Amino acid sequence: MFDIKWIRANAEAFDRGMARRKGEARRAADLLALDDARKAVIATLQDAQERRNALSKEIGQAKAQKDEARAQALMAEVAALKDTIQQGEKQEREADAALRDMLAALPNLPLEGVPDGADETGNQPYFGPNGSETTAAASRPAKPELSFAPRQHFELGEALGQMDFEVAAKISGARFVVLKSHLARLERAIGQFMLDLHVDQHGYTEVQPPLLVRDEALLGTGQLPKFEDDLFFTPHGDGRLALIPTAEVPLTNLVRESIVAEAELPLRFAALTPCFRSEAGSAGRDTRGMLRQHQFNKVEMVSITTPEASIDEHERMLGCAEAVLQKLGIHYRVMALCTGDMGFGAQKTYDIEAWLPGQDTYREISSVSVCGDFQARRMDARYRTAEGKMGYVHTLNGSGVAVGRALIAVMENYQQEDGSIAVPAVLQPYMGGLTSIGGRS
RNA sequence: GGAGAGGUGGCAGAGUGGUCGAAUGCACCGCACUCGAAAUGCGGCGUGGGGGCAACUCCACCGGGGGUUCGAAUCCCUCCCUCUCCGCCA
């Protein structure tokens, strides 16, 4: 959410940034016109209120002095203002709402340095703030060398009899899956491992958040008002609650409507939760396998920082997500998303794409974004310095990483010629010591 | 689900139609006293918005929203939240 004052002071930068955003025709002039109209309404209203207040005060004094005649005269005088004030209040509400609605529908402005582009083809490889392709390659696991034609995860899973899309469809329809036996445990092991990593080694506080949230929370992080179609809702009383599309929503809203002492920052939260997405706009895409499901598990990281610290925190968070793949031994690449591929609330986003041998391609497994004060303004999340100065916090979120997609990556990268799957060393403790799924033991 | 009580500044807690942005206490900040501290005294201490170069001034805010009234923390409606009792329940 933008501050209209900021737009007024930075109209040119605002227009330049919005022009880079796909499909954003909104210009500063449109918003400033609304704001001007709003101010005019306020000026008129306040003028009338000021006169009313003064006269009402006199009425109080007259009454106190038992001067009924004077009180009556004053009341008659002020009565005339009543209609003006009520009209004005109504107009102010309408003007506020008009401006607020327009501001709430605006996406965040891309940071300097974010590549321009219309879609994912405009994304660029990223090797770290001071990195190169060579330095990055040194810290990233290599592609597995498979001496046979690799299979896709669903082929492996179905052959094992531990991944069942048909029965899931009978129960819940398309885009659901049933995992059983060792694959079910592998799913749990991956989530557990990743959450432990972030909590034990990366300084995140483990959180068990609500999975059903109010519209206000979704407005705060930016899923509403524009992306209602992507969400599942359930009726609740006279209203509704949404199933979280990502734990970013409850984790970020942890600081909503609050003022955090600067000394408390950064706050780092991590959670392992199911996520629910209607995938309304992706009919026909990735229909095979469990790459794109209505329900999936994800470890999410959220950081709340000062404005000064958010850019460094972004790099740090990317590192936390990368560590997962490094420890799992899965080859990946990092892409800096272009303006056309970034999410609504992001100033800058890195995607981590895991190598999937079965698909012979890279697929997104994590997305790490810095949002600046965009969400903080929507949530009214502020911080106060030791000197008492207040400002909006900066928020960041990143997957660390998507559990279902990590399962796919493990399966495809650790598959053996006989269709069994080796269990990565770091997961074995979480698998009761199991070293292979489907192999002869 | 039924019955009841409540939501006021960082905290505690007055205030049931008029000069109340709101007593008082605690906390906090400054000053005085002190070698220093405590205690004490004096002063300060909310947020958002409009106007103004500025000193400043005006408007709004007592859980959220709407209404009644010349005037609302106070009355009415509605929503949210908290607590107590009953019922149900993993």
CSV table of C-alpha atoms in Angstrom, one decimal, chain A residues 107-328:
chain,number,residue,atom,x,y,z
A,107,PRO,CA,1.3,-3.6,-6.8
A,108,ASN,CA,4.6,-2.8,-5.2
A,109,LEU,CA,7.2,-1.0,-7.1
A,110,PRO,CA,10.2,-3.0,-8.3
A,111,LEU,CA,13.6,-2.1,-6.8
A,112,GLU,CA,16.4,-0.6,-8.9
A,113,GLY,CA,18.2,-3.5,-10.5
A,114,VAL,CA,15.3,-5.8,-10.9
A,115,PRO,CA,15.4,-6.9,-14.6
A,116,ASP,CA,12.6,-5.7,-16.9
A,117,GLY,CA,10.6,-8.3,-18.6
A,118,ALA,CA,7.1,-9.4,-19.4
A,119,ASP,CA,7.2,-13.0,-18.1
A,120,GLU,CA,9.4,-15.7,-16.8
A,121,THR,CA,11.6,-15.6,-19.9
A,122,GLY,CA,12.8,-12.3,-18.6
A,123,ASN,CA,14.2,-13.7,-15.4
A,124,GLN,CA,18.0,-13.7,-15.0
A,125,PRO,CA,20.4,-16.1,-13.3
A,126,TYR,CA,21.6,-14.9,-10.0
A,127,PHE,CA,24.9,-15.8,-8.3
A,128,GLY,CA,24.8,-13.8,-5.1
A,129,PRO,CA,25.6,-10.2,-4.4
A,130,ASN,CA,29.3,-10.6,-5.2
A,131,GLY,CA,29.1,-14.0,-6.9
A,132,SER,CA,29.8,-15.3,-10.4
A,133,GLU,CA,28.7,-18.4,-12.2
A,134,THR,CA,31.9,-20.0,-11.1
A,135,THR,CA,31.7,-19.2,-7.4
A,136,ALA,CA,28.0,-20.2,-7.3
A,137,ALA,CA,28.8,-23.5,-9.0
A,138,ALA,CA,31.3,-24.3,-6.2
A,139,SER,CA,28.7,-24.1,-3.5
A,140,ARG,CA,25.8,-25.7,-5.4
A,141,PRO,CA,25.4,-29.5,-5.8
A,142,ALA,CA,26.1,-30.8,-9.2
A,143,LYS,CA,23.5,-32.5,-11.4
A,144,PRO,CA,23.3,-36.2,-10.7
A,145,GLU,CA,24.9,-38.4,-13.3
A,146,LEU,CA,22.3,-41.0,-14.2
A,147,SER,CA,23.3,-44.0,-16.4
A,148,PHE,CA,19.7,-44.7,-17.4
A,149,ALA,CA,16.7,-42.7,-18.6
A,150,PRO,CA,15.4,-40.9,-15.5
A,151,ARG,CA,11.7,-41.2,-14.7
A,152,GLN,CA,9.4,-38.6,-13.5
A,153,HIS,CA,8.3,-38.6,-9.8
A,154,PHE,CA,4.8,-39.8,-10.4
A,155,GLU,CA,6.1,-42.7,-12.5
A,156,LEU,CA,8.4,-43.6,-9.7
A,157,GLY,CA,5.8,-43.1,-7.0
A,158,GLU,CA,3.0,-45.0,-8.7
A,159,ALA,CA,5.3,-47.9,-9.5
A,160,LEU,CA,6.2,-48.0,-5.8
A,161,GLY,CA,2.5,-48.1,-5.0
A,162,GLN,CA,3.0,-45.2,-2.6
A,163,MET,CA,1.7,-42.3,-4.6
A,164,ASP,CA,-2.0,-42.5,-5.6
A,165,PHE,CA,-3.7,-39.8,-7.7
A,166,GLU,CA,-6.7,-41.9,-8.6
A,167,VAL,CA,-7.9,-42.5,-5.1
A,168,ALA,CA,-7.2,-38.9,-4.2
A,169,ALA,CA,-9.4,-37.9,-7.1
A,170,LYS,CA,-12.2,-40.1,-5.8
A,171,ILE,CA,-12.0,-38.5,-2.5
A,172,SER,CA,-11.3,-34.9,-3.4
A,173,GLY,CA,-11.0,-34.5,-7.2
A,174,ALA,CA,-8.1,-33.4,-9.4
A,175,ARG,CA,-5.0,-31.8,-8.0
A,176,PHE,CA,-4.9,-33.9,-4.8
A,177,VAL,CA,-2.6,-36.8,-4.0
A,178,VAL,CA,-2.4,-39.6,-1.4
A,179,LEU,CA,1.0,-40.6,-0.2
A,180,LYS,CA,1.5,-43.8,1.6
A,181,SER,CA,4.1,-45.7,3.5
A,182,HIS,CA,7.7,-44.6,3.0
A,183,LEU,CA,6.8,-41.8,0.7
A,184,ALA,CA,4.4,-40.4,3.2
A,185,ARG,CA,7.1,-40.6,5.8
A,186,LEU,CA,9.6,-39.0,3.4
A,187,GLU,CA,7.2,-36.0,3.0
A,188,ARG,CA,7.1,-35.7,6.8
A,189,ALA,CA,10.9,-36.1,7.1
A,190,ILE,CA,11.6,-33.4,4.5
A,191,GLY,CA,9.4,-30.9,6.3
A,192,GLN,CA,10.8,-31.8,9.7
A,193,PHE,CA,14.4,-31.6,8.5
A,194,MET,CA,13.9,-28.2,6.9
A,195,LEU,CA,12.1,-26.6,9.8
A,196,ASP,CA,14.7,-27.9,12.2
A,197,LEU,CA,17.4,-26.5,10.0
A,198,HIS,CA,15.9,-23.0,10.1
A,199,VAL,CA,15.1,-23.1,13.8
A,200,ASP,CA,18.3,-24.6,15.0
A,201,GLN,CA,20.8,-23.0,12.6
A,202,HIS,CA,19.3,-20.0,11.0
A,203,GLY,CA,17.8,-18.2,14.0
A,204,TYR,CA,14.1,-18.6,13.1
A,205,THR,CA,11.4,-18.9,15.8
A,206,GLU,CA,9.1,-21.9,15.2
A,207,VAL,CA,5.5,-20.9,14.9
A,208,GLN,CA,2.3,-22.9,14.7
A,209,PRO,CA,0.0,-20.4,13.1
A,210,PRO,CA,-3.8,-20.5,12.3
A,211,LEU,CA,-4.5,-22.0,8.9
A,212,LEU,CA,-7.8,-20.2,8.5
A,213,VAL,CA,-7.5,-16.4,8.3
A,214,ARG,CA,-9.7,-13.3,7.9
A,215,ASP,CA,-9.9,-11.0,5.0
A,216,GLU,CA,-8.0,-8.4,7.0
A,217,ALA,CA,-5.0,-10.6,7.2
A,218,LEU,CA,-5.1,-11.3,3.5
A,219,LEU,CA,-5.5,-7.6,2.8
A,220,GLY,CA,-2.4,-7.1,4.9
A,221,THR,CA,-0.1,-9.3,2.9
A,222,GLY,CA,-1.7,-8.4,-0.4
A,223,GLN,CA,-3.6,-11.6,-1.5
A,224,LEU,CA,-6.7,-9.4,-1.3
A,225,PRO,CA,-8.3,-7.5,-2.9
A,226,LYS,CA,-6.9,-8.6,-6.3
A,227,PHE,CA,-6.4,-12.4,-5.9
A,228,GLU,CA,-9.6,-13.6,-4.3
A,229,ASP,CA,-10.0,-16.2,-7.0
A,230,ASP,CA,-6.8,-18.0,-6.0
A,231,LEU,CA,-8.1,-18.7,-2.5
A,232,PHE,CA,-10.3,-21.2,-0.8
A,233,PHE,CA,-12.9,-19.8,1.6
A,234,THR,CA,-15.1,-21.5,4.1
A,235,PRO,CA,-18.2,-20.0,5.6
A,236,HIS,CA,-18.0,-18.8,9.2
A,237,GLY,CA,-20.9,-17.3,11.0
A,238,ASP,CA,-22.2,-14.5,8.7
A,239,GLY,CA,-18.7,-14.2,7.1
A,240,ARG,CA,-16.0,-16.4,5.9
A,241,LEU,CA,-12.5,-17.5,6.6
A,242,ALA,CA,-9.8,-18.3,4.0
A,243,LEU,CA,-7.6,-21.3,4.0
A,244,ILE,CA,-4.0,-19.9,3.9
A,245,PRO,CA,-2.4,-20.0,0.5
A,246,THR,CA,0.9,-19.7,2.3
A,247,ALA,CA,2.1,-19.3,5.9
A,248,GLU,CA,3.4,-15.9,4.8
A,249,VAL,CA,-0.1,-14.7,5.6
A,250,PRO,CA,-0.3,-15.6,9.3
A,251,LEU,CA,3.4,-15.2,10.0
A,252,THR,CA,3.7,-11.7,8.5
A,253,ASN,CA,0.4,-10.7,10.2
A,254,LEU,CA,2.0,-11.6,13.5
A,255,VAL,CA,3.1,-8.0,13.8
A,256,ARG,CA,0.0,-6.4,12.5
A,257,GLU,CA,-1.3,-3.4,14.3
A,258,SER,CA,1.7,-3.3,16.6
A,259,ILE,CA,4.7,-1.2,17.4
A,260,VAL,CA,7.9,-3.3,17.8
A,261,ALA,CA,10.9,-1.9,19.6
A,262,GLU,CA,13.8,-1.5,17.2
A,263,ALA,CA,16.0,-3.6,19.5
A,264,GLU,CA,13.6,-6.5,19.0
A,265,LEU,CA,14.3,-6.5,15.2
A,266,PRO,CA,14.9,-8.5,13.2
A,267,LEU,CA,12.0,-10.9,14.1
A,268,ARG,CA,12.4,-14.2,12.2
A,269,PHE,CA,9.5,-16.7,12.1
A,270,ALA,CA,9.3,-20.1,10.4
A,271,ALA,CA,6.5,-22.5,10.1
A,272,LEU,CA,5.6,-25.8,8.5
A,273,THR,CA,2.0,-25.7,7.3
A,274,PRO,CA,-0.3,-27.0,4.6
A,275,CYS,CA,-1.1,-24.4,2.0
A,276,PHE,CA,-4.3,-24.3,-0.1
A,277,ARG,CA,-4.6,-22.8,-3.5
A,278,SER,CA,-7.5,-22.9,-5.9
A,279,GLU,CA,-5.2,-22.7,-9.0
A,280,ALA,CA,-8.1,-21.1,-10.8
A,281,GLY,CA,-5.9,-19.5,-13.4
A,282,SER,CA,-3.8,-22.6,-14.2
A,283,ALA,CA,-6.3,-25.0,-15.6
A,284,GLY,CA,-4.4,-27.5,-17.8
A,285,ARG,CA,-1.0,-26.6,-16.4
A,286,ASP,CA,1.1,-29.2,-14.7
A,287,THR,CA,-1.9,-31.5,-14.4
A,288,ARG,CA,0.2,-34.6,-14.1
A,289,GLY,CA,1.9,-35.4,-10.8
A,290,MET,CA,2.0,-33.5,-7.6
A,291,LEU,CA,3.8,-30.4,-8.8
A,292,ARG,CA,0.7,-28.2,-8.7
A,293,GLN,CA,-1.8,-29.3,-6.0
A,294,HIS,CA,-4.7,-27.6,-4.3
A,295,GLN,CA,-3.1,-28.6,-1.0
A,296,PHE,CA,0.6,-28.9,-0.3
A,297,ASN,CA,3.0,-28.5,2.6
A,298,LYS,CA,5.6,-25.8,2.8
A,299,VAL,CA,8.1,-24.4,5.2
A,300,GLU,CA,7.8,-20.7,5.2
A,301,MET,CA,10.3,-18.1,6.6
A,302,VAL,CA,9.2,-14.5,7.4
A,303,SER,CA,11.5,-11.7,8.6
A,304,ILE,CA,10.5,-8.4,10.0
A,305,THR,CA,13.3,-5.8,9.8
A,306,THR,CA,14.2,-2.2,9.9
A,307,PRO,CA,14.2,-0.4,6.5
A,308,GLU,CA,18.0,-0.3,6.7
A,309,ALA,CA,18.4,-4.1,7.1
A,310,SER,CA,15.9,-5.5,4.6
A,311,ILE,CA,18.1,-5.8,1.6
A,312,ASP,CA,20.8,-7.7,3.4
A,313,GLU,CA,18.1,-9.8,5.1
A,314,HIS,CA,16.9,-10.7,1.6
A,315,GLU,CA,20.3,-12.2,0.7
A,316,ARG,CA,20.5,-13.9,4.0
A,317,MET,CA,17.1,-15.5,3.6
A,318,LEU,CA,18.0,-16.7,0.1
A,319,GLY,CA,21.0,-18.3,1.7
A,320,CYS,CA,18.8,-20.1,4.2
A,321,ALA,CA,16.7,-21.5,1.5
A,322,GLU,CA,19.7,-22.5,-0.6
A,323,ALA,CA,21.2,-24.3,2.4
A,324,VAL,CA,18.2,-26.7,2.3
A,325,LEU,CA,19.1,-27.8,-1.2
A,326,GLN,CA,22.8,-27.9,-0.5
A,327,LYS,CA,22.2,-30.3,2.4
A,328,LEU,CA,19.8,-32.4,0.4
